[in-house]
PDB file of C-alpha atoms in Angstrom:
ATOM      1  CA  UNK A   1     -37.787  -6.281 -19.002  1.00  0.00           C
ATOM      2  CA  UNK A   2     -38.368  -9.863 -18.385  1.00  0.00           C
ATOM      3  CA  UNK A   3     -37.579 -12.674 -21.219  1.00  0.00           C
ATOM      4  CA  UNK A   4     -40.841 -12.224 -23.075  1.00  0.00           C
ATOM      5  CA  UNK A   5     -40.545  -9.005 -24.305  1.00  0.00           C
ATOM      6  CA  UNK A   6     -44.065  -8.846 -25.883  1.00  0.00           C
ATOM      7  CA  UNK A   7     -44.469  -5.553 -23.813  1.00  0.00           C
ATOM      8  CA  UNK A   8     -44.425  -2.028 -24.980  1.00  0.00           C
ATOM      9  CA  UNK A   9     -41.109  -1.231 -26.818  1.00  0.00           C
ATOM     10  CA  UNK A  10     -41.977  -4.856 -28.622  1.00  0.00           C
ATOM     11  CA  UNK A  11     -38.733  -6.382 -30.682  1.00  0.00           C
ATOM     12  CA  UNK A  12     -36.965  -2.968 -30.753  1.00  0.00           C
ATOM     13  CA  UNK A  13     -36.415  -3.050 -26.880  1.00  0.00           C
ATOM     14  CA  UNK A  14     -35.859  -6.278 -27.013  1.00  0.00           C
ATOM     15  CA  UNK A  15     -33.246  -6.352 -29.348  1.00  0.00           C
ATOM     16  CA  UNK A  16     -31.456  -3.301 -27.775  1.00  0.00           C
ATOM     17  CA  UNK A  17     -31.876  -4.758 -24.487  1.00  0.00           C
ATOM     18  CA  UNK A  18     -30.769  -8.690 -23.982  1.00  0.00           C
ATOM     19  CA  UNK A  19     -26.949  -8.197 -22.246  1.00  0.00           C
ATOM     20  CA  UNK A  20     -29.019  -5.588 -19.562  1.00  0.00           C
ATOM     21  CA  UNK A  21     -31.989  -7.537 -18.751  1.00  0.00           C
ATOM     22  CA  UNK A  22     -32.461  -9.533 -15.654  1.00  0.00           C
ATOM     23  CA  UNK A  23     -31.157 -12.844 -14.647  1.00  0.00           C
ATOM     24  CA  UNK A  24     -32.964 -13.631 -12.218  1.00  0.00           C
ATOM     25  CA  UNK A  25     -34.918 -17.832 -12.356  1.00  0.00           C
ATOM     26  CA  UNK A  26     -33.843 -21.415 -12.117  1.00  0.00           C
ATOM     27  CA  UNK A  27     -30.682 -22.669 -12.494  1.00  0.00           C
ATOM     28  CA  UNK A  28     -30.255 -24.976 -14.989  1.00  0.00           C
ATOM     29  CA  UNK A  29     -28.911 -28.439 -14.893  1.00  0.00           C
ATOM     30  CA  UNK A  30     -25.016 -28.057 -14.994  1.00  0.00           C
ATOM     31  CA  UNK A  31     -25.658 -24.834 -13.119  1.00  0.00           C
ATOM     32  CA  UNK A  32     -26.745 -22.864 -16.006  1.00  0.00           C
ATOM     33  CA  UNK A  33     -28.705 -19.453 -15.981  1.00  0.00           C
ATOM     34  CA  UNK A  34     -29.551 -20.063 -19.703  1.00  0.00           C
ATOM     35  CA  UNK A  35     -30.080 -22.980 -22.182  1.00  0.00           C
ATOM     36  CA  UNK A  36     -28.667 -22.679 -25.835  1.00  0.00           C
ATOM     37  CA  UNK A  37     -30.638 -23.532 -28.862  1.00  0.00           C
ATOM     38  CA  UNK A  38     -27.884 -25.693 -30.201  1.00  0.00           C
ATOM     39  CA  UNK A  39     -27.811 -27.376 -27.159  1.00  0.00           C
ATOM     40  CA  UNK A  40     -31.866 -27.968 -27.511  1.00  0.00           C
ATOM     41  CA  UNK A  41     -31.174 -29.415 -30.547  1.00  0.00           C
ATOM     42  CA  UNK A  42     -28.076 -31.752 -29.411  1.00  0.00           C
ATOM     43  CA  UNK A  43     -30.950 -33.571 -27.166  1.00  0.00           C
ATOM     44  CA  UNK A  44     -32.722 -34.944 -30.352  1.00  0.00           C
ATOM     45  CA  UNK A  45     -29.478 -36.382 -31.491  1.00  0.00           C
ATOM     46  CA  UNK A  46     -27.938 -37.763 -28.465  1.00  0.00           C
ATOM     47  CA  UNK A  47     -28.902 -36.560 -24.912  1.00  0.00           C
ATOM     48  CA  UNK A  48     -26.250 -38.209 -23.023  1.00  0.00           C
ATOM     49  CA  UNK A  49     -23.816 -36.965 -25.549  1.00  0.00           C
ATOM     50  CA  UNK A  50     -24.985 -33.633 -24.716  1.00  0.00           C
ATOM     51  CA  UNK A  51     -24.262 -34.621 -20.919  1.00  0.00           C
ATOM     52  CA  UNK A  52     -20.829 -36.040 -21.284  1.00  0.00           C
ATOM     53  CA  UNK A  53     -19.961 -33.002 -23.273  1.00  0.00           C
ATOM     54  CA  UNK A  54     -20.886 -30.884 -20.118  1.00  0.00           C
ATOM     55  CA  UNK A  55     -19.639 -33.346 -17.446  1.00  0.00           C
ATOM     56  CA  UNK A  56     -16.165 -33.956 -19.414  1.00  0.00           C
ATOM     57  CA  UNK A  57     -15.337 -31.042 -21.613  1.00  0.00           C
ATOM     58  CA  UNK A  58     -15.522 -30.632 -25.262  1.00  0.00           C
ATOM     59  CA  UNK A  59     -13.847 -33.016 -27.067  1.00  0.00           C
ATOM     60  CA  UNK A  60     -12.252 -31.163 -30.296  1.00  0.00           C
ATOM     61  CA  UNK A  61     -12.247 -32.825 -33.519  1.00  0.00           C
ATOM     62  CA  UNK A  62     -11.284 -31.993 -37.272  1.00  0.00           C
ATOM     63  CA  UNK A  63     -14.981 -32.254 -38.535  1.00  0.00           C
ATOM     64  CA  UNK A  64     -16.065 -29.782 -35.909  1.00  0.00           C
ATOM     65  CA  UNK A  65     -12.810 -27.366 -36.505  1.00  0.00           C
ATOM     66  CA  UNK A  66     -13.476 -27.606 -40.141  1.00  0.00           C
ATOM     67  CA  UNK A  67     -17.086 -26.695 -39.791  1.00  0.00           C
ATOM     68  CA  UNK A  68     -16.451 -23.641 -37.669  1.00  0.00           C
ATOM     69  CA  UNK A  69     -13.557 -22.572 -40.331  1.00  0.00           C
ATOM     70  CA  UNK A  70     -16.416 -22.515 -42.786  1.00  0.00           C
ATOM     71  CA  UNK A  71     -18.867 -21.129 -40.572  1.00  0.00           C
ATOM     72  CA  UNK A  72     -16.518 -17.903 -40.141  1.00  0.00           C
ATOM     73  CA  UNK A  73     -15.496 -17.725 -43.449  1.00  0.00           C
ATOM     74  CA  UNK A  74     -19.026 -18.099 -45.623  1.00  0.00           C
ATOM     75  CA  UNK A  75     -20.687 -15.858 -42.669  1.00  0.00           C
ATOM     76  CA  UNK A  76     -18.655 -12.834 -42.520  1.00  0.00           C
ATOM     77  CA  UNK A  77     -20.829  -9.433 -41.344  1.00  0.00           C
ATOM     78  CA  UNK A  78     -20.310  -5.823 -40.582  1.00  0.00           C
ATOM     79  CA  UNK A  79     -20.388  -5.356 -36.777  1.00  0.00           C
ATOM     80  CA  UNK A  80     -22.772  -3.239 -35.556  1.00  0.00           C
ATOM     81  CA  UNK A  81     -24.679  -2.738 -32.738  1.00  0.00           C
ATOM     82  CA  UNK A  82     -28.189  -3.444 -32.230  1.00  0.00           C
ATOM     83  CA  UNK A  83     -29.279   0.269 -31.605  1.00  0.00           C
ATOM     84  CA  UNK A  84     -28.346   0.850 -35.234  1.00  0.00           C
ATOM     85  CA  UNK A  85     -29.667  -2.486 -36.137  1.00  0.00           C
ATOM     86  CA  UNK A  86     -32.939  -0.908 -35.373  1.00  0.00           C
ATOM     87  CA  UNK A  87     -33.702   1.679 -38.020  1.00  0.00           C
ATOM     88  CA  UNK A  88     -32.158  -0.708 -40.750  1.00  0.00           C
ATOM     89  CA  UNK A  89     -34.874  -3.150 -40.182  1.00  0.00           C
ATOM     90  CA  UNK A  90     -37.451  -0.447 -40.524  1.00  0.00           C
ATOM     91  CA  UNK A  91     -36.192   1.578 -43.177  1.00  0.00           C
ATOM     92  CA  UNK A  92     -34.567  -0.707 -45.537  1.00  0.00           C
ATOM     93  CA  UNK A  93     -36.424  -3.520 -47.949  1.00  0.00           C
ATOM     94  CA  UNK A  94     -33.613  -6.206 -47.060  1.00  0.00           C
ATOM     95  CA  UNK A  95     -31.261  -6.324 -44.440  1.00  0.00           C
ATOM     96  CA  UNK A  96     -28.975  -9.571 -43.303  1.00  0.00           C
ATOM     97  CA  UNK A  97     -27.904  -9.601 -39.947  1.00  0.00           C
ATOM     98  CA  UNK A  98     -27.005 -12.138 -36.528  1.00  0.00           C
ATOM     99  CA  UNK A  99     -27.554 -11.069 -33.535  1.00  0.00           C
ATOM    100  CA  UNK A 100     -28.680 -12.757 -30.072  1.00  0.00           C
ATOM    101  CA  UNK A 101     -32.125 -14.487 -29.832  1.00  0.00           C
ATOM    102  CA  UNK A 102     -33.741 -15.442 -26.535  1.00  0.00           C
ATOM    103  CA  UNK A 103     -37.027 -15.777 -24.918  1.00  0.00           C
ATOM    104  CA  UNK A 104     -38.691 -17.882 -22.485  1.00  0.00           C
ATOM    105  CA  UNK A 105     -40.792 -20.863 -23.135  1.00  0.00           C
ATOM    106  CA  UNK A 106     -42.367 -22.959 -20.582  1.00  0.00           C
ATOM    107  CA  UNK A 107     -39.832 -23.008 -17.251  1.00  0.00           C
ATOM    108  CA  UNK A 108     -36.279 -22.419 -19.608  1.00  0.00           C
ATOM    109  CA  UNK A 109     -34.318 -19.718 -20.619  1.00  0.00           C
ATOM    110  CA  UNK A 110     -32.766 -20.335 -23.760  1.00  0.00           C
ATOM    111  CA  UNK A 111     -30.779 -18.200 -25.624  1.00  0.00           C
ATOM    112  CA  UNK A 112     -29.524 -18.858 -29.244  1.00  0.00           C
ATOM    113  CA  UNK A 113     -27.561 -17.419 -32.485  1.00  0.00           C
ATOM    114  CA  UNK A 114     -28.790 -18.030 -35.867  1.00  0.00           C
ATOM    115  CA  UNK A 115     -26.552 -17.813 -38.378  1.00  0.00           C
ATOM    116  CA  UNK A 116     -28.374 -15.039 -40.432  1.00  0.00           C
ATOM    117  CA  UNK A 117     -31.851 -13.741 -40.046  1.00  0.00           C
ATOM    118  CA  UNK A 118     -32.946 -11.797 -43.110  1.00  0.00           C
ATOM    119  CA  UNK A 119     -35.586  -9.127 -43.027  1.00  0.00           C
ATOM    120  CA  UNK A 120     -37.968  -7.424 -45.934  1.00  0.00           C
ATOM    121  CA  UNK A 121     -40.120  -4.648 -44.943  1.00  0.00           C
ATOM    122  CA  UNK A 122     -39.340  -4.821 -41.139  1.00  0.00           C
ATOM    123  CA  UNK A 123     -40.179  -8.286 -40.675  1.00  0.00           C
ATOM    124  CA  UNK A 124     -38.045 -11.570 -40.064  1.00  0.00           C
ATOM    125  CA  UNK A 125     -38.363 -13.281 -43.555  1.00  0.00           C
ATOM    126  CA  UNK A 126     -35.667 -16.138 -43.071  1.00  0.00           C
ATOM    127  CA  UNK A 127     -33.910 -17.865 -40.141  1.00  0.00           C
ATOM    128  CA  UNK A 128     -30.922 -19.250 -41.862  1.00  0.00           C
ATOM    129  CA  UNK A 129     -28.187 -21.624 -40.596  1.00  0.00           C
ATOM    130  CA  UNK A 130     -25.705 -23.435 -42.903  1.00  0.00           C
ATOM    131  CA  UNK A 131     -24.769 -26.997 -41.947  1.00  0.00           C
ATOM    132  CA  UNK A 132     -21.873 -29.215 -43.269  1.00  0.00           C
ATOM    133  CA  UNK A 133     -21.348 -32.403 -43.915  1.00  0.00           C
ATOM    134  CA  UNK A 134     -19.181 -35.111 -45.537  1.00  0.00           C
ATOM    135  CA  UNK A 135     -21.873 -37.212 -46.714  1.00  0.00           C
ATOM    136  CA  UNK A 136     -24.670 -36.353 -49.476  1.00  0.00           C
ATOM    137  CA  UNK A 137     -26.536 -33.980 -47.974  1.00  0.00           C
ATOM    138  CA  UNK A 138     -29.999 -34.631 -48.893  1.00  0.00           C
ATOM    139  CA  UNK A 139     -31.215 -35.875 -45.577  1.00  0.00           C
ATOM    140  CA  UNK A 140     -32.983 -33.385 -43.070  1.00  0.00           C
ATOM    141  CA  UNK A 141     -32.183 -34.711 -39.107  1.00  0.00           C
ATOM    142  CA  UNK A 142     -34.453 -33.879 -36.370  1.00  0.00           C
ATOM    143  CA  UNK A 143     -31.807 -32.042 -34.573  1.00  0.00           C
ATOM    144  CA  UNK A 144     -31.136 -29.697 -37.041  1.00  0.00           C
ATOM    145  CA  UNK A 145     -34.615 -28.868 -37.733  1.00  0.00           C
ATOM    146  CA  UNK A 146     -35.202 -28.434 -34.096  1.00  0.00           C
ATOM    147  CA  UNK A 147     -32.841 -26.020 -33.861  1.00  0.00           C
ATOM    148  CA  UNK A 148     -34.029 -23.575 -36.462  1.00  0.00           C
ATOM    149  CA  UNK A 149     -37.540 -24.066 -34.857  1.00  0.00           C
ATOM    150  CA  UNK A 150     -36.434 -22.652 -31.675  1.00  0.00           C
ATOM    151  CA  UNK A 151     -34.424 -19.679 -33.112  1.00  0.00           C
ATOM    152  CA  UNK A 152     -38.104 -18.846 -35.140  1.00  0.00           C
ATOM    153  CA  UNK A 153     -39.629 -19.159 -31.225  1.00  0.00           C
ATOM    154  CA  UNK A 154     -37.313 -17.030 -29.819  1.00  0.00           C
ATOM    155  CA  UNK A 155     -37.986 -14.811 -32.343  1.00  0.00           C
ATOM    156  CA  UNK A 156     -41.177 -14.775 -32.283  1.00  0.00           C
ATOM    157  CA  UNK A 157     -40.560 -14.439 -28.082  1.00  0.00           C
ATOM    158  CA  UNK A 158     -39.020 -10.809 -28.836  1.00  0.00           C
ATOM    159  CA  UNK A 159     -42.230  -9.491 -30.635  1.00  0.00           C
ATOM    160  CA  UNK A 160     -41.246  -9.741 -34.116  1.00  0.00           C
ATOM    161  CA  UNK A 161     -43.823 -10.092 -36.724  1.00  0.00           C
ATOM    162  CA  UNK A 162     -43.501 -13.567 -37.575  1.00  0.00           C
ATOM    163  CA  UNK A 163     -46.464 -14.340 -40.114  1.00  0.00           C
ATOM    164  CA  UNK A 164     -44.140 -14.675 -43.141  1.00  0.00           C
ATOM    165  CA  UNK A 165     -41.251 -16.401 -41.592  1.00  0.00           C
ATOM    166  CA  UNK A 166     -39.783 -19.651 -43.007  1.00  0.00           C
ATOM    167  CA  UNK A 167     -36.749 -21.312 -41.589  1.00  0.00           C
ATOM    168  CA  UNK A 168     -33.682 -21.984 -43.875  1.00  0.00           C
ATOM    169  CA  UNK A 169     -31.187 -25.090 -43.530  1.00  0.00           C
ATOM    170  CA  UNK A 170     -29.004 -25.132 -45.831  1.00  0.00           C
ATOM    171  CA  UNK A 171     -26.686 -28.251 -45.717  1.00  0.00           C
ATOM    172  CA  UNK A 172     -24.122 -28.263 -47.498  1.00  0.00           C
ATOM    173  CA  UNK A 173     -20.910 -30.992 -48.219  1.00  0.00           C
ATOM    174  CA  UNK A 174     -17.862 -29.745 -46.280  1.00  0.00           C
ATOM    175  CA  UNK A 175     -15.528 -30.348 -48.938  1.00  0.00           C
ATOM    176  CA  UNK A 176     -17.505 -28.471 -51.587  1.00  0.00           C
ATOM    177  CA  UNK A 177     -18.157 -25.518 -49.038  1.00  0.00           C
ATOM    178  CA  UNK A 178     -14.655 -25.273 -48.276  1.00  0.00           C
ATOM    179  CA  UNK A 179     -13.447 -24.195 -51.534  1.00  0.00           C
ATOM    180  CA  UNK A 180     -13.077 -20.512 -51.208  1.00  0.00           C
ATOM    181  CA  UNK A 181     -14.500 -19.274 -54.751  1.00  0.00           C
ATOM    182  CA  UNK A 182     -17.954 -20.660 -53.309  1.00  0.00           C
ATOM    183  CA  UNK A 183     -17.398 -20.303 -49.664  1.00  0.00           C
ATOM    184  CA  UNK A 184     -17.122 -16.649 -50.334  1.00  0.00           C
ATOM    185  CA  UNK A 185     -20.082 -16.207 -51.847  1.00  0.00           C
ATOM    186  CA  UNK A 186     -22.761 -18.926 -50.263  1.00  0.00           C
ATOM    187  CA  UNK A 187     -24.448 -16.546 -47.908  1.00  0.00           C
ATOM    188  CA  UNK A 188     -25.104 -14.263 -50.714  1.00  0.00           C
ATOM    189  CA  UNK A 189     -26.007 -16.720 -52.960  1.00  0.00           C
ATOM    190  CA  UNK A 190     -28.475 -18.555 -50.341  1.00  0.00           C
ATOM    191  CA  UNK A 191     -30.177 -15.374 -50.158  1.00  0.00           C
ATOM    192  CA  UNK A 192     -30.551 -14.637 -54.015  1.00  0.00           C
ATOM    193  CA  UNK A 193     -31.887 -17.971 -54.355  1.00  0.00           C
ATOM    194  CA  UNK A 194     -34.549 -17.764 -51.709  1.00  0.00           C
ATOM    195  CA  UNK A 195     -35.438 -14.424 -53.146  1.00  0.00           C
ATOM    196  CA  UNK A 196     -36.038 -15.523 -56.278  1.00  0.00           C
ATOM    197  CA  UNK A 197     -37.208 -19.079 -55.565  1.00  0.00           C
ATOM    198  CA  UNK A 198     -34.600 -20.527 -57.706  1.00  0.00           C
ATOM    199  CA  UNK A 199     -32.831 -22.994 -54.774  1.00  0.00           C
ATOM    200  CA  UNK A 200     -34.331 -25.841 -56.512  1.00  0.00           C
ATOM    201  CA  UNK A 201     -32.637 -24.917 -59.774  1.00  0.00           C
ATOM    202  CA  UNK A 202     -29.435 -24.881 -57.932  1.00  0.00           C
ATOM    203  CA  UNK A 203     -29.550 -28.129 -56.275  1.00  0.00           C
ATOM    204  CA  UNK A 204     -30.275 -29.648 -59.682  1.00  0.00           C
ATOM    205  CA  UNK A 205     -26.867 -28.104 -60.821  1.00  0.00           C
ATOM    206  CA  UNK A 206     -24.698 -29.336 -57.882  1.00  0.00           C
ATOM    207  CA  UNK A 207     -26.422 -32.455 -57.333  1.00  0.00           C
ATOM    208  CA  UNK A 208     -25.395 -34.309 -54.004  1.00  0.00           C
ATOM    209  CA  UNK A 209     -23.476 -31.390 -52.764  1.00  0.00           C
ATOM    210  CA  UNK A 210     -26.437 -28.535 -51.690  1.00  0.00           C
ATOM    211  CA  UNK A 211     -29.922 -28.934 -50.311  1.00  0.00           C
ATOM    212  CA  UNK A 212     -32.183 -26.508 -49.306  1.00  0.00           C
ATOM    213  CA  UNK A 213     -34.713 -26.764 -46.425  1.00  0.00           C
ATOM    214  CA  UNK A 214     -37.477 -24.266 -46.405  1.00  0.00           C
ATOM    215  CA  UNK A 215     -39.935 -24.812 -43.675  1.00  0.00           C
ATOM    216  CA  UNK A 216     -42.416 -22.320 -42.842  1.00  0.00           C
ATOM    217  CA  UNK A 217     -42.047 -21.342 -38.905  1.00  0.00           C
ATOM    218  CA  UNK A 218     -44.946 -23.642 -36.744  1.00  0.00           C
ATOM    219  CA  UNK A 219     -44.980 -22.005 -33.220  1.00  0.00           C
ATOM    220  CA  UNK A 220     -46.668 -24.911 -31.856  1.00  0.00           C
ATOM    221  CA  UNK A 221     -44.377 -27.300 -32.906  1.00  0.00           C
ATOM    222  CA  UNK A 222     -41.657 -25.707 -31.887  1.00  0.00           C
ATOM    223  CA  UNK A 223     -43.005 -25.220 -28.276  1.00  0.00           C
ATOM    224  CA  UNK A 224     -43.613 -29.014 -28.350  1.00  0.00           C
ATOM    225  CA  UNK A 225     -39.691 -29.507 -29.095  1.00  0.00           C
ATOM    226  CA  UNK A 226     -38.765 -27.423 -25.816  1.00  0.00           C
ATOM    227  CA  UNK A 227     -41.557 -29.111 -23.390  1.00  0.00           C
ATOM    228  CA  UNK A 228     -40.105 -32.346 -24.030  1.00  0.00           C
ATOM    229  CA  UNK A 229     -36.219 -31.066 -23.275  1.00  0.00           C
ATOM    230  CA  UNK A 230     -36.876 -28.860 -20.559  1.00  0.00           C
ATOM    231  CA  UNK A 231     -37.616 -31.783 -18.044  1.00  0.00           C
ATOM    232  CA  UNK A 232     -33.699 -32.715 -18.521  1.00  0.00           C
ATOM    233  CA  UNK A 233     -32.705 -29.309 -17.796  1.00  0.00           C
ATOM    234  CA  UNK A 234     -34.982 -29.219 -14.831  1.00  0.00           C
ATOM    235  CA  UNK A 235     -33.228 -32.081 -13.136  1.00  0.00           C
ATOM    236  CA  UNK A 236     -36.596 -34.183 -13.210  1.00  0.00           C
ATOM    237  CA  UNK A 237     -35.248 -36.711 -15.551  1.00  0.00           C
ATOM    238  CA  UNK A 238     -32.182 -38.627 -16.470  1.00  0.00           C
ATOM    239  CA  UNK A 239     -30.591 -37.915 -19.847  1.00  0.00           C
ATOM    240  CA  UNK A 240     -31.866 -40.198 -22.705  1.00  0.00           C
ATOM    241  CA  UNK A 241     -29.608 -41.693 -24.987  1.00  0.00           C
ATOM    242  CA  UNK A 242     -29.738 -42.179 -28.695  1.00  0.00           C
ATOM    243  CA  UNK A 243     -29.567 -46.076 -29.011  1.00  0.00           C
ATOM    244  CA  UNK A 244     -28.020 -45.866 -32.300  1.00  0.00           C
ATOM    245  CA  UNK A 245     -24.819 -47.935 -33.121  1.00  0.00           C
ATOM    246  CA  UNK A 246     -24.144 -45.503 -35.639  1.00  0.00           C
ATOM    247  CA  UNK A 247     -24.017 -42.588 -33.718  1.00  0.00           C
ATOM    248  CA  UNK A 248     -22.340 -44.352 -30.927  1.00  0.00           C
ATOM    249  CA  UNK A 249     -19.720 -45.230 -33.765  1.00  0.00           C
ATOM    250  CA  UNK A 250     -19.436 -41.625 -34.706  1.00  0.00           C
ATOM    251  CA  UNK A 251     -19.513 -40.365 -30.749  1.00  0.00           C
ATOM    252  CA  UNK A 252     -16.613 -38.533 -29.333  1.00  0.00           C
ATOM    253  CA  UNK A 253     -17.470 -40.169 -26.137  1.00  0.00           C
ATOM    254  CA  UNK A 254     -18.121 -43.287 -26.565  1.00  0.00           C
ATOM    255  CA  UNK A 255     -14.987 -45.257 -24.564  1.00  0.00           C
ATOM    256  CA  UNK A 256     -16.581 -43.421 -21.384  1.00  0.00           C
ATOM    257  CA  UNK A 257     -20.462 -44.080 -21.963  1.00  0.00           C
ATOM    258  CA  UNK A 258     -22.049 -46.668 -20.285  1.00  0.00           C
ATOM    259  CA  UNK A 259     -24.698 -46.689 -23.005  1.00  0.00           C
ATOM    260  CA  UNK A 260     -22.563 -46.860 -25.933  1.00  0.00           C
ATOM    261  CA  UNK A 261     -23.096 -49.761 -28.347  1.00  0.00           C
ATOM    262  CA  UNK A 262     -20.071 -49.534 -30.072  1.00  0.00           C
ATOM    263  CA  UNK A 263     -17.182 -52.019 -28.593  1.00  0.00           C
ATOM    264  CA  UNK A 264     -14.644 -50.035 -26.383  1.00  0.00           C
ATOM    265  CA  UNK A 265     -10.960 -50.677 -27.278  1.00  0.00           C
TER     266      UNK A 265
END
C-alpha cells in the first residue's frame, strides 16, 4: 500500500497499516524519509527557525517543557491498537482517539499526530489540537491553523469520509490550563462543548483565558499550504525567514542567525 490509501480496504487498511507500508521516495531535506505536520506548520512562523532547529539541535526551554507537561496531562487516552480502533469507529456514535496520520500530497511525505480526532457515526467529526499560551489567547496564527489543515488532508489522504469535518484549535493560557482541576477535564470538556455548540458560552465565562477555533476542513486550501513548503524540503529553495523583530526577540536561535533582527549580546 502506497501513501494514498484511497484503494480498496479505504481508511481501515490504512489505519491498520502505516508502521508496515513502504518507504520507498525522496529524501527529504535534512535527510528525511518523512515530513511532520508540525514541522509544515513551523515554516509559516519562521522557516529558518525551523532550519536551525534541524542544523543545531533543539533548543529546550520552560515554555515548551511546560506545554508538553500540559499536553500529557489534559490528553491522557487508553492505548489501543488500531486493529481494535477499527470496529469502535464503526460501531459506536462517539469515539475519541490519536493515532498516526499520513498521506502524500504533491512530491512529500508527511506524517502527523493530532491531538484528538473525534468520530460520530464512523466519520472524522473533529481534528482537535490544544495550544498554550501566556498571552490572551484570542488571536488565531497562520501556523497553527496550517497545521490542523494538514492533519484534515492527511485524513482525508487515508479515505476517511471527510464531508462533515471541522478542525478544532483550542488555545488556551498556559497558566490557566495548568491548574489541574481544569487540566483534567479540558479534553472532555472541549468535546461537550463542540457537541452541544456551547464553546461560545464558555469563552464568555473565562474571558481572555479560552478560545475556540472551529474551521470547517477546505481540502484545497490545505493543499495550497503544502505546495508552497514542499519546495524547501525539496532542496530547490533556501529557507525563508520570518522578518519579524518580534519573533526574532522570542527566537531560541537568534545569537546564531544571520537574519535575526534582534541585537546579539
Amino acid at each position: 500500500m502506497g501513501l494514498n490509501s484511497k484503494e480498496p480496504g479505504g481508511w481501515r487498511e490504512a489505519l491498520t497499516g502505516f508502521p508496515e507500508f513502504p518507504r520507498a521516495g525522496p529524501v527529504f531535506r535534512h535527510s528525511l524519509e518523512f515530513v511532520k505536520a508540525s514541522d509544515i506548520a513551523e515554516q509559516y512562523y519562521c522557516e529558518m527557525k525551523l532550519d536551525l532547529s534541524y542544523l543545531l539541535g533543539r533548543v529546550p526551554s520552560d515554555a515548551k517543557e511546560e506545554g508538553e507537561r500540559i499536553h500529557k496531562k489534559v490528553f491522557v487516552m487508553e492505548e489501543v491498537e488500531p486493529k481494535q480502533l477499527v470496529p469502535a469507529i464503526e460501531k459506536l456514535k462517539h469515539v475519541s482517539a490519536t493515532f498516526t496520520v499520513y498521506g502524500t500530497v504533491g512530491l512529500l511525505a508527511i506524517v502527523g499526530r493530532p491531538d484528538a480526532i473525534t468520530f460520530e457515526r464512523g466519520r472524522p467529526r473533529w481534528a482537535i489540537e490544544l495550544k498554550t499560551t501566556e498571552r490572551n489567547p484570542a488571536k488565531l496564527w497562520t501556523n497553527q491553523l496550517v497545521q490542523v489543515q494538514t492533519y484534515g488532508l492527511l485524513l482525508d489522504q487515508m479515505g476517511f469520509d471527510v464531508s462533515k469535518l471541522d478542525l478544532v484549535l483550542a488555545r488556551v493560557q498556559r497558566v490557566w490550563a495548568g491548574r489541574s482541576d481544569l487540566a483534567d477535564a479540558l479534553l472532555k470538556k472541549t468535546l461537550v462543548l463542540l457537541r452541544s455548540d456551547k464553546y461560545r458560552e464558555y469563552e464568555a465565562d473565562h474571558p481572555g483565558t479560552v478560545k475556540f477555533y472551529v474551521i470547517p476542513y477546505d481540502r484545497s486550501e490545505a493543499e495550497r499550504n503544502i505546495l508552497w513548503a514542499q519546495d524547501y524540503w525539496l532542496g530547490k529553495r533556501e529557507p525563508v525567514p520570518a522578518h519579524s523583530y518580534g519573533k526574532c526577540r522570542a527566537c531560541e536561535y537568534h545569537e546564531r542567525c544571520d537574519y535575526s533582527l534582534y541585537p546579539r549580546k
